[in-house]
Amino acid sequence: MKIALSSADYPTWQWLAAFAEMGNDMIKTILVVDDEERLVSLVKAYLEQGGFRVLTAPNGRDALFLARQEKPDLILLDIMMAEMDGYEFLRVHRRERDTPIILLTAKVEEDDKVLGLELGADDYITKPFSPRELLARVRALLRRTGQVLPEAGVLRVGDIMLDKDSFLVKVNEERVDLTRSEFDLLAAMMAVPGRTFSRLDLLERVQGDAFEGYERTIDVHIKNLRGKIEPNPRQPRYIETVYGVGYRFTLA
């Protein structure tokens, strides 16, 4: 069962039944930003059935106001909207807060998804999507961003220092601002320098669940991470590409 923007609504009981068996979370607030009223109503209904508090906005401008006032735990963000699209919302919001964001996109071009990730989105899901997959993505991202990392202390490799408790990264004693996805990715690799991780391995460590077909998300996060920590991102010193496999953090 998938959300189809051009087809008739599925019976409400089918949507609710899809989530009743999945249990409830502690109450978290989710902001849904989309100009498709039917889609927003369906998403709102089954997220609320899943135990979430849901806010909605039809465009990026209204979403910025709600995000500033309500400080949601997670944002589901459409890309194509008439008044302040998803890309512009990301540019502005990322200067203010590090809220986890999942893109809701009907666009099939890879470059469109990559641009969203480069602007700071944590994940994306392509319309039409199933309620089970969307809720799984939401819960996985909330688990990751809300959990306390069990390994206390500081990781140091070469000129890089990562403090898990204070969410702090320094390169050559200078602070580097990372998104939560970039921080978790760096922490996972720095904890086991020299180990080669597949893209699916890293996707699972970063998101909590690995969804095949979304490995490209890791490539974008790695590109952004290299741009922030490497002396020369074109010739990476720390994060090596293991062709045909994935990535590893070297003892540079």
mmCIF file of C-alpha atoms in Angstrom:
data_model
loop_
_atom_site.group_PDB
_atom_site.id
_atom_site.type_symbol
_atom_site.label_atom_id
_atom_site.label_comp_id
_atom_site.label_asym_id
_atom_site.label_seq_id
_atom_site.Cartn_x
_atom_site.Cartn_y
_atom_site.Cartn_z
ATOM 1 C CA MET A 1 0.000 0.000 0.000
ATOM 2 C CA LYS A 2 1.507 3.311 -1.123
ATOM 3 C CA ILE A 3 0.433 6.919 -1.031
ATOM 4 C CA ALA A 4 -0.649 7.740 -4.591
ATOM 5 C CA LEU A 5 -1.099 11.439 -5.244
ATOM 6 C CA SER A 6 -3.285 10.965 -8.287
ATOM 7 C CA SER A 7 -5.526 8.121 -7.072
ATOM 8 C CA ALA A 8 -8.488 7.987 -4.709
ATOM 9 C CA ASP A 9 -7.915 7.811 -0.980
ATOM 10 C CA TYR A 10 -7.501 4.416 0.595
ATOM 11 C CA PRO A 11 -10.024 3.578 3.316
ATOM 12 C CA THR A 12 -8.960 5.136 6.599
ATOM 13 C CA TRP A 13 -9.012 1.843 8.476
ATOM 14 C CA GLN A 14 -6.317 0.435 6.157
ATOM 15 C CA TRP A 15 -3.962 3.297 7.007
ATOM 16 C CA LEU A 16 -4.625 3.024 10.718
ATOM 17 C CA ALA A 17 -4.253 -0.759 10.752
ATOM 18 C CA ALA A 18 -0.859 -0.446 9.095
ATOM 19 C CA PHE A 19 0.434 1.350 12.183
ATOM 20 C CA ALA A 20 -1.597 -0.065 15.052
ATOM 21 C CA GLU A 21 0.643 -3.107 15.217
ATOM 22 C CA MET A 22 3.831 -1.005 15.259
ATOM 23 C CA GLY A 23 3.361 0.453 18.756
ATOM 24 C CA ASN A 24 3.623 3.997 20.051
ATOM 25 C CA ASP A 25 6.623 6.243 20.613
ATOM 26 C CA MET A 26 7.069 8.763 23.348
ATOM 27 C CA ILE A 27 5.306 11.861 22.114
ATOM 28 C CA LYS A 28 7.446 13.666 19.540
ATOM 29 C CA THR A 29 6.435 16.592 17.382
ATOM 30 C CA ILE A 30 6.688 16.255 13.603
ATOM 31 C CA LEU A 31 6.248 19.139 11.174
ATOM 32 C CA VAL A 32 4.850 18.087 7.787
ATOM 33 C CA VAL A 33 5.521 20.646 5.047
ATOM 34 C CA ASP A 34 3.668 19.995 1.780
ATOM 35 C CA ASP A 35 1.168 21.826 -0.399
ATOM 36 C CA GLU A 36 -0.816 18.677 -1.300
ATOM 37 C CA GLU A 37 -3.738 18.785 1.119
ATOM 38 C CA ARG A 38 -4.782 15.160 0.584
ATOM 39 C CA LEU A 39 -1.275 13.863 1.189
ATOM 40 C CA VAL A 40 -0.850 16.027 4.294
ATOM 41 C CA SER A 41 -4.174 14.789 5.729
ATOM 42 C CA LEU A 42 -3.186 11.150 5.230
ATOM 43 C CA VAL A 43 0.318 11.583 6.619
ATOM 44 C CA LYS A 44 -1.024 13.511 9.606
ATOM 45 C CA ALA A 45 -3.644 10.834 10.338
ATOM 46 C CA TYR A 46 -1.302 7.876 10.414
ATOM 47 C CA LEU A 47 1.498 9.691 12.216
ATOM 48 C CA GLU A 48 -0.957 10.688 14.926
ATOM 49 C CA GLN A 49 -2.146 7.085 15.083
ATOM 50 C CA GLY A 50 1.498 6.137 15.570
ATOM 51 C CA GLY A 51 1.655 8.358 18.656
ATOM 52 C CA PHE A 52 3.156 11.546 17.243
ATOM 53 C CA ARG A 53 2.046 15.153 17.588
ATOM 54 C CA VAL A 54 1.782 16.583 14.083
ATOM 55 C CA LEU A 55 2.005 20.165 12.816
ATOM 56 C CA THR A 56 1.436 21.075 9.168
ATOM 57 C CA ALA A 57 2.455 23.906 6.851
ATOM 58 C CA PRO A 58 1.624 24.380 3.151
ATOM 59 C CA ASN A 59 4.885 26.124 2.231
ATOM 60 C CA GLY A 60 8.383 26.892 3.411
ATOM 61 C CA ARG A 61 7.554 30.363 4.698
ATOM 62 C CA ASP A 62 4.862 29.125 7.086
ATOM 63 C CA ALA A 63 7.085 26.176 8.012
ATOM 64 C CA LEU A 64 9.887 28.526 9.106
ATOM 65 C CA PHE A 65 7.485 30.322 11.436
ATOM 66 C CA LEU A 66 6.228 27.048 12.946
ATOM 67 C CA ALA A 67 9.739 25.627 13.262
ATOM 68 C CA ARG A 68 10.877 28.712 15.170
ATOM 69 C CA GLN A 69 7.848 28.686 17.461
ATOM 70 C CA GLU A 70 7.346 24.960 18.056
ATOM 71 C CA LYS A 71 10.869 23.529 17.590
ATOM 72 C CA PRO A 72 9.705 20.174 16.146
ATOM 73 C CA ASP A 73 11.682 16.986 16.712
ATOM 74 C CA LEU A 74 11.627 16.106 12.999
ATOM 75 C CA ILE A 75 10.503 17.713 9.735
ATOM 76 C CA LEU A 76 8.997 15.974 6.689
ATOM 77 C CA LEU A 77 9.684 18.404 3.852
ATOM 78 C CA ASP A 78 8.346 18.525 0.306
ATOM 79 C CA ILE A 79 10.678 20.029 -2.294
ATOM 80 C CA MET A 80 8.351 21.528 -4.891
ATOM 81 C CA MET A 81 6.164 24.229 -3.331
ATOM 82 C CA ALA A 82 5.010 27.531 -4.815
ATOM 83 C CA GLU A 83 5.910 29.803 -1.898
ATOM 84 C CA MET A 84 9.438 29.131 -0.623
ATOM 85 C CA ASP A 85 10.334 25.651 -1.838
ATOM 86 C CA GLY A 86 12.051 22.953 0.194
ATOM 87 C CA TYR A 87 15.537 23.915 -0.931
ATOM 88 C CA GLU A 88 15.166 27.501 0.255
ATOM 89 C CA PHE A 89 13.637 26.334 3.525
ATOM 90 C CA LEU A 90 16.676 24.103 4.084
ATOM 91 C CA ARG A 91 19.097 26.949 3.413
ATOM 92 C CA VAL A 92 17.425 29.182 5.979
ATOM 93 C CA HIS A 93 16.514 26.605 8.626
ATOM 94 C CA ARG A 94 19.957 24.980 8.679
ATOM 95 C CA ARG A 95 21.442 28.330 9.715
ATOM 96 C CA GLU A 96 19.172 28.282 12.775
ATOM 97 C CA ARG A 97 18.684 24.688 13.914
ATOM 98 C CA ASP A 98 19.870 21.105 13.334
ATOM 99 C CA THR A 99 16.412 19.507 13.219
ATOM 100 C CA PRO A 100 16.378 16.065 11.538
ATOM 101 C CA ILE A 101 14.788 16.435 8.098
ATOM 102 C CA ILE A 102 13.399 13.858 5.665
ATOM 103 C CA LEU A 103 12.621 15.050 2.150
ATOM 104 C CA LEU A 104 9.320 14.000 0.566
ATOM 105 C CA THR A 105 10.041 14.161 -3.124
ATOM 106 C CA ALA A 106 8.143 13.299 -6.273
ATOM 107 C CA LYS A 107 11.232 14.212 -8.314
ATOM 108 C CA VAL A 108 13.055 11.199 -9.707
ATOM 109 C CA GLU A 109 16.266 12.889 -10.806
ATOM 110 C CA GLU A 110 19.195 11.905 -8.587
ATOM 111 C CA ASP A 111 20.640 15.433 -8.706
ATOM 112 C CA ASP A 112 17.500 16.811 -7.037
ATOM 113 C CA LYS A 113 17.862 14.405 -4.121
ATOM 114 C CA VAL A 114 21.595 15.020 -3.882
ATOM 115 C CA LEU A 115 21.034 18.784 -3.711
ATOM 116 C CA GLY A 116 18.640 18.327 -0.796
ATOM 117 C CA LEU A 117 21.167 16.195 1.065
ATOM 118 C CA GLU A 118 23.945 18.691 0.364
ATOM 119 C CA LEU A 119 21.780 21.467 1.814
ATOM 120 C CA GLY A 120 21.444 19.539 5.059
ATOM 121 C CA ALA A 121 18.605 17.006 4.766
ATOM 122 C CA ASP A 122 19.261 13.722 6.567
ATOM 123 C CA ASP A 123 17.250 11.387 4.350
ATOM 124 C CA TYR A 124 14.687 11.323 1.553
ATOM 125 C CA ILE A 125 11.751 9.209 0.517
ATOM 126 C CA THR A 126 10.255 9.196 -2.968
ATOM 127 C CA LYS A 127 6.522 9.501 -3.617
ATOM 128 C CA PRO A 128 4.498 7.340 -3.762
ATOM 129 C CA PHE A 129 5.603 5.666 -0.520
ATOM 130 C CA SER A 130 4.074 3.179 1.862
ATOM 131 C CA PRO A 131 2.989 4.216 5.363
ATOM 132 C CA ARG A 132 5.170 1.467 6.847
ATOM 133 C CA GLU A 133 8.298 2.754 5.125
ATOM 134 C CA LEU A 134 7.657 6.369 6.087
ATOM 135 C CA LEU A 135 7.051 5.556 9.728
ATOM 136 C CA ALA A 136 10.103 3.292 9.782
ATOM 137 C CA ARG A 137 12.230 6.130 8.409
ATOM 138 C CA VAL A 138 10.812 8.593 10.928
ATOM 139 C CA ARG A 139 11.412 6.267 13.867
ATOM 140 C CA ALA A 140 14.897 5.317 12.699
ATOM 141 C CA LEU A 141 15.954 8.952 12.393
ATOM 142 C CA LEU A 142 14.419 9.870 15.744
ATOM 143 C CA ARG A 143 16.147 6.912 17.420
ATOM 144 C CA ARG A 144 19.477 7.979 16.019
ATOM 145 C CA THR A 145 19.181 11.670 16.779
ATOM 146 C CA GLY A 146 17.631 11.117 20.194
ATOM 147 C CA GLN A 147 19.857 8.376 21.539
ATOM 148 C CA VAL A 148 22.780 8.893 23.868
ATOM 149 C CA LEU A 149 25.928 7.360 22.453
ATOM 150 C CA PRO A 150 26.992 4.614 24.878
ATOM 151 C CA GLU A 151 30.719 5.081 24.350
ATOM 152 C CA ALA A 152 31.762 7.986 26.515
ATOM 153 C CA GLY A 153 34.895 9.978 25.969
ATOM 154 C CA VAL A 154 36.873 11.501 23.160
ATOM 155 C CA LEU A 155 38.145 10.007 19.908
ATOM 156 C CA ARG A 156 41.407 11.314 18.486
ATOM 157 C CA VAL A 157 42.894 10.331 15.149
ATOM 158 C CA GLY A 158 45.632 12.470 13.668
ATOM 159 C CA ASP A 159 44.584 16.118 13.812
ATOM 160 C CA ILE A 160 40.923 15.280 14.383
ATOM 161 C CA MET A 161 39.245 15.224 17.786
ATOM 162 C CA LEU A 162 35.636 14.096 18.259
ATOM 163 C CA ASP A 163 33.847 14.459 21.603
ATOM 164 C CA LYS A 164 30.723 12.302 21.656
ATOM 165 C CA ASP A 165 29.326 13.795 24.836
ATOM 166 C CA SER A 166 29.476 17.435 23.771
ATOM 167 C CA PHE A 167 28.837 16.848 20.060
ATOM 168 C CA LEU A 168 32.109 18.603 19.256
ATOM 169 C CA VAL A 169 34.594 18.084 16.438
ATOM 170 C CA LYS A 170 37.894 19.916 16.042
ATOM 171 C CA VAL A 171 40.430 19.752 13.225
ATOM 172 C CA ASN A 172 43.830 21.216 14.083
ATOM 173 C CA GLU A 173 42.232 22.618 17.261
ATOM 174 C CA GLU A 174 39.654 24.540 15.236
ATOM 175 C CA ARG A 175 35.977 23.728 15.720
ATOM 176 C CA VAL A 176 34.169 22.255 12.718
ATOM 177 C CA ASP A 177 30.377 22.397 12.475
ATOM 178 C CA LEU A 178 28.867 19.105 11.287
ATOM 179 C CA THR A 179 25.293 18.036 10.746
ATOM 180 C CA ARG A 180 24.100 15.224 12.975
ATOM 181 C CA SER A 181 24.377 12.735 10.127
ATOM 182 C CA GLU A 182 27.952 13.800 9.396
ATOM 183 C CA PHE A 183 28.865 13.623 13.096
ATOM 184 C CA ASP A 184 27.436 10.102 13.505
ATOM 185 C CA LEU A 185 29.144 8.949 10.326
ATOM 186 C CA LEU A 186 32.504 10.320 11.446
ATOM 187 C CA ALA A 187 32.096 8.853 14.952
ATOM 188 C CA ALA A 188 31.329 5.398 13.556
ATOM 189 C CA MET A 189 34.423 5.348 11.345
ATOM 190 C CA MET A 190 36.789 6.972 13.856
ATOM 191 C CA ALA A 191 35.832 4.361 16.454
ATOM 192 C CA VAL A 192 37.356 1.643 14.257
ATOM 193 C CA PRO A 193 40.076 3.276 12.126
ATOM 194 C CA GLY A 194 41.278 1.084 9.295
ATOM 195 C CA ARG A 195 38.058 -0.897 9.064
ATOM 196 C CA THR A 196 36.277 -0.842 5.716
ATOM 197 C CA PHE A 197 32.556 -0.119 5.949
ATOM 198 C CA SER A 198 30.123 -0.850 3.143
ATOM 199 C CA ARG A 199 27.638 1.867 2.262
ATOM 200 C CA LEU A 200 24.813 -0.205 3.735
ATOM 201 C CA ASP A 201 26.825 -0.657 6.952
ATOM 202 C CA LEU A 202 27.258 3.089 7.264
ATOM 203 C CA LEU A 203 23.638 3.752 6.325
ATOM 204 C CA GLU A 204 22.499 1.467 9.134
ATOM 205 C CA ARG A 205 24.852 3.106 11.642
ATOM 206 C CA VAL A 206 23.745 6.587 10.647
ATOM 207 C CA GLN A 207 20.002 5.999 10.242
ATOM 208 C CA GLY A 208 19.352 2.964 12.431
ATOM 209 C CA ASP A 209 17.957 0.997 9.480
ATOM 210 C CA ALA A 210 19.439 0.308 6.058
ATOM 211 C CA PHE A 211 17.176 0.655 3.038
ATOM 212 C CA GLU A 212 18.633 -0.724 -0.162
ATOM 213 C CA GLY A 213 18.647 1.800 -2.960
ATOM 214 C CA TYR A 214 19.486 4.694 -0.638
ATOM 215 C CA GLU A 215 23.231 4.089 -0.445
ATOM 216 C CA ARG A 216 23.738 7.294 -2.448
ATOM 217 C CA THR A 217 22.833 9.153 0.744
ATOM 218 C CA ILE A 218 26.149 8.016 2.254
ATOM 219 C CA ASP A 219 28.142 9.220 -0.758
ATOM 220 C CA VAL A 220 26.698 12.715 -0.360
ATOM 221 C CA HIS A 221 27.378 12.799 3.398
ATOM 222 C CA ILE A 222 30.965 11.608 2.784
ATOM 223 C CA LYS A 223 31.486 14.326 0.174
ATOM 224 C CA ASN A 224 30.229 16.984 2.582
ATOM 225 C CA LEU A 225 32.257 15.549 5.476
ATOM 226 C CA ARG A 226 35.458 15.552 3.434
ATOM 227 C CA GLY A 227 34.835 19.177 2.545
ATOM 228 C CA LYS A 228 34.832 20.052 6.235
ATOM 229 C CA ILE A 229 37.650 17.920 7.685
ATOM 230 C CA GLU A 230 40.084 17.191 4.849
ATOM 231 C CA PRO A 231 42.973 19.567 4.010
ATOM 232 C CA ASN A 232 42.313 18.716 0.356
ATOM 233 C CA PRO A 233 38.943 17.004 -0.266
ATOM 234 C CA ARG A 234 40.048 15.982 -3.774
ATOM 235 C CA GLN A 235 42.917 14.000 -2.258
ATOM 236 C CA PRO A 236 41.430 12.802 1.047
ATOM 237 C CA ARG A 237 43.826 12.106 3.862
ATOM 238 C CA TYR A 238 41.393 10.632 6.372
ATOM 239 C CA ILE A 239 38.383 9.130 4.616
ATOM 240 C CA GLU A 240 39.465 6.721 1.892
ATOM 241 C CA THR A 241 37.233 5.261 -0.782
ATOM 242 C CA VAL A 242 37.510 1.487 -1.069
ATOM 243 C CA TYR A 243 36.283 1.014 -4.614
ATOM 244 C CA GLY A 244 33.494 -1.484 -5.001
ATOM 245 C CA VAL A 245 33.036 -1.723 -1.231
ATOM 246 C CA GLY A 246 32.657 1.570 0.669
ATOM 247 C CA TYR A 247 34.828 3.757 2.896
ATOM 248 C CA ARG A 248 37.362 3.578 5.718
ATOM 249 C CA PHE A 249 38.930 6.048 8.128
ATOM 250 C CA THR A 250 42.707 5.868 7.950
ATOM 251 C CA LEU A 251 45.296 6.358 10.682
ATOM 252 C CA ALA A 252 46.733 9.416 8.951
#
